Short mmCIF file of C-alpha atoms and ligand atoms in Angstrom, two decimals:
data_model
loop_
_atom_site.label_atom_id
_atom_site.label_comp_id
_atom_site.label_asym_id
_atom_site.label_seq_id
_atom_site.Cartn_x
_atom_site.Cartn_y
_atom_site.Cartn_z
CA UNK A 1 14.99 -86.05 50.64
CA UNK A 2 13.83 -88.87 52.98
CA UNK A 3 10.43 -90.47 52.27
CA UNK A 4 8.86 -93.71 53.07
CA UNK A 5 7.84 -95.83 50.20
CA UNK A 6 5.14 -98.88 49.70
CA UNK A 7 7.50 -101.53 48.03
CA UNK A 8 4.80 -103.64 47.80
CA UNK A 9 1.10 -104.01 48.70
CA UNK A 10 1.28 -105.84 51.94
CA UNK A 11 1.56 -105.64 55.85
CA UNK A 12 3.86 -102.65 57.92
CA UNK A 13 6.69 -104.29 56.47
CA UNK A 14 6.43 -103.36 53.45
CA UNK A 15 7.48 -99.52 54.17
CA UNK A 16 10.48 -98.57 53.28
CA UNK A 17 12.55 -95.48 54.04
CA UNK A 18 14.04 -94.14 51.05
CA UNK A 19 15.71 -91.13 48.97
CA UNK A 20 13.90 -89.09 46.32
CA UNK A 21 15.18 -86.01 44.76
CA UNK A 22 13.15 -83.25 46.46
CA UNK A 23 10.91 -80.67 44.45
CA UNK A 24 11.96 -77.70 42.91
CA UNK A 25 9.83 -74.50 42.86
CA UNK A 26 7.67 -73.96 40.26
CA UNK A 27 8.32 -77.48 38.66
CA UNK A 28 4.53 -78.53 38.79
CA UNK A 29 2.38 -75.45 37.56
CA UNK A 30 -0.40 -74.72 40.29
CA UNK A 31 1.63 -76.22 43.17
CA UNK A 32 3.53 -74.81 45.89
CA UNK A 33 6.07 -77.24 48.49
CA UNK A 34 5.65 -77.46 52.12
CA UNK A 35 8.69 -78.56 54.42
CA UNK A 36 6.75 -81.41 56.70
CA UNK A 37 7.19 -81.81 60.49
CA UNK A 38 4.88 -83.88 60.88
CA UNK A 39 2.60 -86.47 58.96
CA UNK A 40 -0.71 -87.53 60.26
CA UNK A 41 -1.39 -91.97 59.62
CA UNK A 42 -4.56 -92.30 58.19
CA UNK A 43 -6.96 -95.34 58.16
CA UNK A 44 -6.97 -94.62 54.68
CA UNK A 45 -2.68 -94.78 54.52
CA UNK A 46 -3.22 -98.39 56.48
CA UNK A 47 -5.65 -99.60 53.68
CA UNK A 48 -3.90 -98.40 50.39
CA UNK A 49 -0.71 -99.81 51.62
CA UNK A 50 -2.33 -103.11 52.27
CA UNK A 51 -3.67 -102.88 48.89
CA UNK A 52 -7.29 -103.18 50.08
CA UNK A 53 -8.38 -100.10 48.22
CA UNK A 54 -6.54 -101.43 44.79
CA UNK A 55 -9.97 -101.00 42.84
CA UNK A 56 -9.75 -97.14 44.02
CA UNK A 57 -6.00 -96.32 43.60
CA UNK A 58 -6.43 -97.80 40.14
CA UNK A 59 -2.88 -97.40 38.23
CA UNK A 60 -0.96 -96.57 41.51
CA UNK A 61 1.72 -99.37 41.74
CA UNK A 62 4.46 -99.49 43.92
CA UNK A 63 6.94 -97.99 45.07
CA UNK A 64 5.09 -94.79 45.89
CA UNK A 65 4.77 -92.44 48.60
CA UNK A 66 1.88 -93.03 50.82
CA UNK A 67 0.72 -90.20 52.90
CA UNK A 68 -2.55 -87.81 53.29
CA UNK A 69 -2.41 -85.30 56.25
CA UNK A 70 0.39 -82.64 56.63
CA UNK A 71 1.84 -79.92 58.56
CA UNK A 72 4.56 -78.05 57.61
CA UNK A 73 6.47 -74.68 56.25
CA UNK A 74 5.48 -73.08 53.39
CA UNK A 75 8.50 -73.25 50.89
CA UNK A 76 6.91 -71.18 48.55
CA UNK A 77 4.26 -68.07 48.78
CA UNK A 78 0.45 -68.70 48.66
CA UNK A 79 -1.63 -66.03 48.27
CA UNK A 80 -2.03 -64.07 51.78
CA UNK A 81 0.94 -66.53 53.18
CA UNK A 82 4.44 -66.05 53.07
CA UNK A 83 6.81 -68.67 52.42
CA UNK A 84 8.03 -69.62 56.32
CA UNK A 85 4.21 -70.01 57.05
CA UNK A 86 3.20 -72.58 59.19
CA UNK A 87 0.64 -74.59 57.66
CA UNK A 88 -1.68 -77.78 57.53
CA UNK A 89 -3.90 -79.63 55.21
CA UNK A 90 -4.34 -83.15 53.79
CA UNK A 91 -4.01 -84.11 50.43
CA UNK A 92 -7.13 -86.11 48.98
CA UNK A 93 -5.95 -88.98 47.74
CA UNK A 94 -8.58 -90.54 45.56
CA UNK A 95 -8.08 -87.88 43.06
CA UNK A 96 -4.20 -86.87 43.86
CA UNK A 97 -3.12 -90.22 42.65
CA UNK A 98 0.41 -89.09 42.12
CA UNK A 99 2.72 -92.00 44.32
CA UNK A 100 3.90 -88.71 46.06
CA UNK A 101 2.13 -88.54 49.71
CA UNK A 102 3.33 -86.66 52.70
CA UNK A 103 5.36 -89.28 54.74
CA UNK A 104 8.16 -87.41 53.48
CA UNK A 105 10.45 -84.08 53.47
CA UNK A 106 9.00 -81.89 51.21
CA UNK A 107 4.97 -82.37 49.66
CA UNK A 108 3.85 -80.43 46.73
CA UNK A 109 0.27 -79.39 47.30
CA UNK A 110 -2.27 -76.83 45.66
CA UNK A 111 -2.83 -73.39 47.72
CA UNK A 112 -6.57 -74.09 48.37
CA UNK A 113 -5.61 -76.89 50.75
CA UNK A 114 -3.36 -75.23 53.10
CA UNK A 115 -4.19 -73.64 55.99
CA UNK A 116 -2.38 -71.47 58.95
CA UNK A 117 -1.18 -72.90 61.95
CA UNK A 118 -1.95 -70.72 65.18
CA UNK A 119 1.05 -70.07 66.95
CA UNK A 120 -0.75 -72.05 70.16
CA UNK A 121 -1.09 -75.07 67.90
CA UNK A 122 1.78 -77.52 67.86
CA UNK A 123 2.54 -79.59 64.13
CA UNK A 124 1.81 -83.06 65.81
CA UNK A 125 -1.73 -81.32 66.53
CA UNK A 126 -2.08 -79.38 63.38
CA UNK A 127 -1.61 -82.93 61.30
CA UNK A 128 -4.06 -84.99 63.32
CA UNK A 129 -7.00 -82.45 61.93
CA UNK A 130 -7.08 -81.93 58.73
CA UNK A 131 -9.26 -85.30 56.75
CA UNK A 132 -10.71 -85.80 59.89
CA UNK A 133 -12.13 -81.87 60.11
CA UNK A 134 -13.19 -81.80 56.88
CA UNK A 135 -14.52 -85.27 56.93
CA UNK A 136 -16.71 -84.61 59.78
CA UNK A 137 -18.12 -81.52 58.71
CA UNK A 138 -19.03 -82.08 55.43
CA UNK A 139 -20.66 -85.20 57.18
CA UNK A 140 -22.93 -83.59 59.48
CA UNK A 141 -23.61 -81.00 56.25
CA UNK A 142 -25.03 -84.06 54.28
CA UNK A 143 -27.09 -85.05 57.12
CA UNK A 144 -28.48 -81.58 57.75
CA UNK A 145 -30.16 -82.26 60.75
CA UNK A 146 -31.99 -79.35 62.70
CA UNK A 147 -30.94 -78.29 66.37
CA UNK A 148 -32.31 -80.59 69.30
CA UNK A 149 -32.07 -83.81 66.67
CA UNK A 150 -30.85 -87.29 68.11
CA UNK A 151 -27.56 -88.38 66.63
CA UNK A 152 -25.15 -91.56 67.14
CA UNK A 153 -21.78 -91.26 66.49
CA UNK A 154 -20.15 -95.19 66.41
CA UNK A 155 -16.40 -94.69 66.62
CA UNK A 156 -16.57 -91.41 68.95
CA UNK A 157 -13.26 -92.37 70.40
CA UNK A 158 -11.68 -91.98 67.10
CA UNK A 159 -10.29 -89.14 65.50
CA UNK A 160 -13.21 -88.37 63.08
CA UNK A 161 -15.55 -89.44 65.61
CA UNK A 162 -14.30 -87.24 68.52
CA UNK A 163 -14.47 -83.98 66.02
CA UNK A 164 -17.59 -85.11 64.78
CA UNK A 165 -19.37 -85.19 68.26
CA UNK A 166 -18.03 -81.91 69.32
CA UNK A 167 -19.32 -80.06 66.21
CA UNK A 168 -22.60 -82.21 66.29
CA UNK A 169 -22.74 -80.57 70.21
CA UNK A 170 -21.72 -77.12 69.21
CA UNK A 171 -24.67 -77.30 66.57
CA UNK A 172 -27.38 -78.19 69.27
CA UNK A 173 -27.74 -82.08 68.26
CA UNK A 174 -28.41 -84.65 71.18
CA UNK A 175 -25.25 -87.07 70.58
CA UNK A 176 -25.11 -90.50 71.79
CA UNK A 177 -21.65 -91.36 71.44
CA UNK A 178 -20.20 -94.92 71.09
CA UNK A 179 -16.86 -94.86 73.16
CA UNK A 180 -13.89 -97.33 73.65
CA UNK A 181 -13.75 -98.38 77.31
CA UNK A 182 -13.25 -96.46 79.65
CA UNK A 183 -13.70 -92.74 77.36
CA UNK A 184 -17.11 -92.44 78.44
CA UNK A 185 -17.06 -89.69 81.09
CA UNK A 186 -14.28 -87.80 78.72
CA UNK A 187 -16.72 -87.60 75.50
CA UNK A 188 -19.78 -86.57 77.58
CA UNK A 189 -17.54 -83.64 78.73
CA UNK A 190 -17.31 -83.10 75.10
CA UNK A 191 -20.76 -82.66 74.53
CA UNK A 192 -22.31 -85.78 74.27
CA UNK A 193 -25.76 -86.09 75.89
CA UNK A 194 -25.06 -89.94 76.77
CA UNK A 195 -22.25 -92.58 75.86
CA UNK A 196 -22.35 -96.28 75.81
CA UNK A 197 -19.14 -98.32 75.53
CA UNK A 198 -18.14 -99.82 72.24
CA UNK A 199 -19.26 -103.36 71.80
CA UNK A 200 -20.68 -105.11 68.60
CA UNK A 201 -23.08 -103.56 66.56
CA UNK A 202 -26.07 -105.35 67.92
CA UNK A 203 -24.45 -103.74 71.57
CA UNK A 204 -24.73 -100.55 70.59
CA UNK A 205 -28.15 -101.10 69.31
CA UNK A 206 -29.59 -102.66 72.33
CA UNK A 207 -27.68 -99.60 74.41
CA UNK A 208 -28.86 -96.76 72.36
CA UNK A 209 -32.42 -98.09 72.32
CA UNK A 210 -32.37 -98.53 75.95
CA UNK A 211 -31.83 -94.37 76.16
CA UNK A 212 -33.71 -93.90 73.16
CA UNK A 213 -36.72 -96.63 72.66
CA UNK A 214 -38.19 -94.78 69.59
CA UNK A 215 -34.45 -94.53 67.41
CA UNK A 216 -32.35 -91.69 66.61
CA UNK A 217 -32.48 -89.08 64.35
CA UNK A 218 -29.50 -90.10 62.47
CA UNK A 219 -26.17 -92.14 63.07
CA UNK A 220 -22.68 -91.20 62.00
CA UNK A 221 -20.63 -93.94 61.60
CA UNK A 222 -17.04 -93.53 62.45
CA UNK A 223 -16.92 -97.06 63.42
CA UNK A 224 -17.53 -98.60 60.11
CA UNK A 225 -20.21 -100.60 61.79
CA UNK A 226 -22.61 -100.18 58.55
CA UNK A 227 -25.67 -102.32 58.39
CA UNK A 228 -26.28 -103.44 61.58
CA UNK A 229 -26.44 -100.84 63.34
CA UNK A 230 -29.20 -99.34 61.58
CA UNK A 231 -31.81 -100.60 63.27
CA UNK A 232 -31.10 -97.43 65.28
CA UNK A 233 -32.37 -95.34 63.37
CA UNK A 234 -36.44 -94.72 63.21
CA UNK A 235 -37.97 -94.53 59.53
CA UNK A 236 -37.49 -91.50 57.67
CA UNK A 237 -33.65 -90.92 59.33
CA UNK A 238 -30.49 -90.82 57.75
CA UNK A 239 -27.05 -92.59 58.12
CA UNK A 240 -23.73 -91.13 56.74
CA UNK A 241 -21.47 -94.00 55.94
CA UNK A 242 -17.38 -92.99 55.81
CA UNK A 243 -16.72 -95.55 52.97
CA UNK A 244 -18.05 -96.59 49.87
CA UNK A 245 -17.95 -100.24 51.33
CA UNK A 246 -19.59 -99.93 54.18
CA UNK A 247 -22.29 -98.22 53.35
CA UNK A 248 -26.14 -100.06 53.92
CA UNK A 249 -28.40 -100.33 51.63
CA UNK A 250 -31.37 -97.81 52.32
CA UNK A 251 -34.51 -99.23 54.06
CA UNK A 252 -37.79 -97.51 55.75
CA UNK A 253 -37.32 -94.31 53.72
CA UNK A 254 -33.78 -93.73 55.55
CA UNK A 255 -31.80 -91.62 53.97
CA UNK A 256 -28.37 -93.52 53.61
CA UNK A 257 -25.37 -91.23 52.56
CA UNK A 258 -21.61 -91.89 52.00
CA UNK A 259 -19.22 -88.84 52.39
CA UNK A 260 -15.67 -88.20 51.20
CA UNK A 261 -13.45 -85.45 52.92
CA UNK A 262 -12.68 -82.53 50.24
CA UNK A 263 -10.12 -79.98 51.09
CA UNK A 264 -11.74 -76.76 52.39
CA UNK A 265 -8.75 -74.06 53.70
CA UNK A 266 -10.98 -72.16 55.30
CA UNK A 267 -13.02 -74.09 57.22
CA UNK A 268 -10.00 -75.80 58.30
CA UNK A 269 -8.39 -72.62 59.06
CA UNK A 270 -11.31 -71.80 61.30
CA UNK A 271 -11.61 -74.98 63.11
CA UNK A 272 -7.17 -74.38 64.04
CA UNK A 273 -8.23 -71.42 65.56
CA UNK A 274 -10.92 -73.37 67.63
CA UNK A 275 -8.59 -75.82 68.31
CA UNK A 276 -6.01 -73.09 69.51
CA UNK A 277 -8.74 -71.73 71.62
CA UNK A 278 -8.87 -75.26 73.43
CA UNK A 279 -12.52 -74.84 71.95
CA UNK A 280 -12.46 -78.05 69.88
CA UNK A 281 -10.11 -80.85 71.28
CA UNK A 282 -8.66 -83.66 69.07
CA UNK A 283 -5.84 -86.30 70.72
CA UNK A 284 -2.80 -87.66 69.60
CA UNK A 285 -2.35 -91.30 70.38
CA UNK A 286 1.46 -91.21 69.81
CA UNK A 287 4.25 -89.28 68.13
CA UNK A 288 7.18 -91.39 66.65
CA UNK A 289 9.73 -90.46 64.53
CA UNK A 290 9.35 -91.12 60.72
CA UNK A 291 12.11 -93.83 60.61
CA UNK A 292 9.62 -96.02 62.73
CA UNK A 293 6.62 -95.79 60.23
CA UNK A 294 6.32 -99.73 60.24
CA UNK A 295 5.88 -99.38 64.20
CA UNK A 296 3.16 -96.69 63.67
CA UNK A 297 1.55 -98.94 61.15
CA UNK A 298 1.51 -101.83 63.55
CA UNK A 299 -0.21 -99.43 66.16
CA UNK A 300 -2.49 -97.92 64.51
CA UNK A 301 -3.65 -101.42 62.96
CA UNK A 302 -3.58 -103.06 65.99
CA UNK A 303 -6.09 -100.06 67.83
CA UNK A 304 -3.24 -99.53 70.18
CA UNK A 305 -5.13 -96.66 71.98
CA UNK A 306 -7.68 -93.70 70.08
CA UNK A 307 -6.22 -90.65 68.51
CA UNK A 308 -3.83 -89.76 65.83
CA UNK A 309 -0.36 -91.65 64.92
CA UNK A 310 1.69 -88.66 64.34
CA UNK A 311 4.99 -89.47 62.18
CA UNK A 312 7.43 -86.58 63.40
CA UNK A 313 9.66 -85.40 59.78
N1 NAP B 401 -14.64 -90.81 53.95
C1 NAP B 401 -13.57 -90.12 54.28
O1 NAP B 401 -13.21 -89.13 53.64
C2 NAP B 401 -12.81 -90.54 55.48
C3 NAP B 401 -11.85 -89.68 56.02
C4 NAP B 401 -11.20 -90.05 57.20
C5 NAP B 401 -11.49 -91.29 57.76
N2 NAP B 401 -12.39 -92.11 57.17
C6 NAP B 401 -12.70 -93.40 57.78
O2 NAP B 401 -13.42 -93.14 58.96
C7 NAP B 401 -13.08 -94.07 59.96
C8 NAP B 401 -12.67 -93.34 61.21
O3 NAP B 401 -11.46 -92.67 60.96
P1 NAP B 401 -10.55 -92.20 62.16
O4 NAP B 401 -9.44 -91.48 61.60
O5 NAP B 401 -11.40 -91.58 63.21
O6 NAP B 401 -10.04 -93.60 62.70
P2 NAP B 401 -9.65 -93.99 64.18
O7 NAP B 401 -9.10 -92.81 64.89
O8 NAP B 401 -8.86 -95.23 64.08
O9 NAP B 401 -11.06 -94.30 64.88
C9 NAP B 401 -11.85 -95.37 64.54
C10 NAP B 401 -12.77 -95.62 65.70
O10 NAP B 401 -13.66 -96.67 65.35
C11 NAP B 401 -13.72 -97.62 66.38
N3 NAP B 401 -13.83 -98.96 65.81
C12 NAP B 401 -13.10 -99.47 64.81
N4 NAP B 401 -13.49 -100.74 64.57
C13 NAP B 401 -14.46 -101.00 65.44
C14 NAP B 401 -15.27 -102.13 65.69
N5 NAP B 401 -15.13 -103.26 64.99
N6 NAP B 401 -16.20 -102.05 66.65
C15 NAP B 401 -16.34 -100.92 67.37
N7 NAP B 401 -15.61 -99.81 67.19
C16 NAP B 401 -14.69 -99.86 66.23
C17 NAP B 401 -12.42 -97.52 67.13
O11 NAP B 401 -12.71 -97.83 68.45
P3 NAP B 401 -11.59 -98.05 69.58
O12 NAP B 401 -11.05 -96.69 69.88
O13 NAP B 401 -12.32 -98.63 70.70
O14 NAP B 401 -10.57 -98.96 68.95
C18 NAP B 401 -12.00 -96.07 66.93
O15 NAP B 401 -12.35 -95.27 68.03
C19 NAP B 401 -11.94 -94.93 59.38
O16 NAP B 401 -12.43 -96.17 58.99
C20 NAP B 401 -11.45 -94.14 58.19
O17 NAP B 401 -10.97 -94.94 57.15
C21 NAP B 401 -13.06 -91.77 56.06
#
């Protein structure tokens, strides 16, 4: 089967397309294959194959398979799917650290990650969800803030960011979102209460506290931004951080937390139907075919516009 290896830690060029001899059923206990169309490219696929996270992929040396959010055909039965189901999911990296990601044919995953695709819901927009769903959720879970709280989310724009505002909205939070140019007017139709263009840190400070002088509730940072932007946030808040490394340290009894996604089917499962029911909207920034991976790379790297790379299979 076709998949595109990390030859090396390094820049785009550094992926490879390649041939691999594809799973067989059965041949890892507890996991079933799915047939990919399409492969979502992840911050976190960007990173590892730069070899920036090398002191979290530990033993992982090259060439492997890079590659965390899928959608697909179920080759084999799950229970309550048939094979021929279409489904999505993401595989979590940090503790699948097998070399054998989804930017390729055929992806052996465990049944709790999968989900259904609704008919209405294409693959390019089943594999943009998946780590950033889950991510967001179990984000606003940590921060467990009550209905009618204030809430920034840096990097609303963003994949992560733009689910995370529109559950934050659904819940009842006030969101001030921090956009990229010109995405204001489209993320207050979203649900956020106000939205201030992306700028530096100290920006987005200065903005926020001109709409709210006495701090926010909370901030969710999808920008990375970390410490300073957490003058935000009054004493007694709380910050949810999206990587161990950017992460501040706590200060005026704020309560500073750093999330992970973990698979959850059936929250995902719920949040496809949402998205089927145009009730939650995510974007794709651009849909190339998997042969140009090094292109996507470059793209995504570069910020080329918000929303998913979507590697077609
Ligand atoms: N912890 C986890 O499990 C987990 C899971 C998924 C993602 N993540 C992390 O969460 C972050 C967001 O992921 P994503 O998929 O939403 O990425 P994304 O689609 O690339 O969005 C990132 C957003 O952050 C903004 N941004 C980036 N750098 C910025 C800067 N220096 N100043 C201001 N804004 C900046 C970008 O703004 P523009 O649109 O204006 O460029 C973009 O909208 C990534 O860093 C990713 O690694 C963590």
């Amino acid at each position: 089967m076709r998949v595109v290896e990390v030859t090396a830690y390094g820049g785009p060029e550094v992926l490879r397309m390649a041939r691999r001899p594809e799973p067989e059923a059965g041949d890892v206990p507890g996991r079933v294959r799915v047939r990919l169309k399409a492969a979502g490219v992840n911050q976190a696929d960007l990173r590892i194959r730069a070899g920036v996270y090398a002191d979290e992929v530990g033993d992982l040396k090259p060439p492997f398979v890079l590659g965390t959010d899928f959608a697909g055909k179920l080759l084999d039965p799950v229970p309550g799917m048939a094979a021929g189901t279409r489904v999505a999911g993401f595989v979590p990296w940090w503790e699948e650290l097998t070399g054998e990601g989804t930017y390729a044919e055929v992806v052996r995953v465990a049944p709790e990650w999968v989900a259904p695709i609704p008919d209405d819901v294409d693959y390019t927009v089943a594999a943009s969800i998946p780590l950033a769903s889950a991510t967001a959720q179990q984000s606003l879970d940590r921060l467990g803030l009550a209905a009618g709280s204030t809430l920034v989310v840096t990097g609303a724009s963003g994949v992560v960011g733009r689910l995370a505002l529109q559950y934050a909205a659904a819940a009842g939070l006030r969101v001030v979102a921090v956009a990229h140019e010109g995405d204001e007017h489209e993320l207050k139709v979203l649900g956020a209460e106000h939205s201030v263009t992306r700028g530096t840190p100290e920006d987005v400070v200065r903005k926020v506290l001109d709409f709210i002088p006495e701090g926010v509730d909370a901030v969710f940072d999808g920008a990375l931004h970390a410490a300073p932007v957490l003058p935000v946030v009054k004493d007694g808040g709380a910050f949810v951080a999206l990587a161990a490394n950017r992460t501040p340290a706590p200060e005026r009894n704020i309560r500073v937390e750093t999330v992970r996604g973990k698979p959850d089917a059936a929250r995902l499962k719920e949040t496809l139907e949402k998205v089927a029911a145009r009730e939650v909207i995510t974007r794709v920034a651009d849909v190339m075919p998997l042969e140009e991976v090094a292109e996507a790379h470059r793209r995504a790297e570069a910020g080329h516009r918000p929303g998913r790379m979507i590697l077609m299979i």
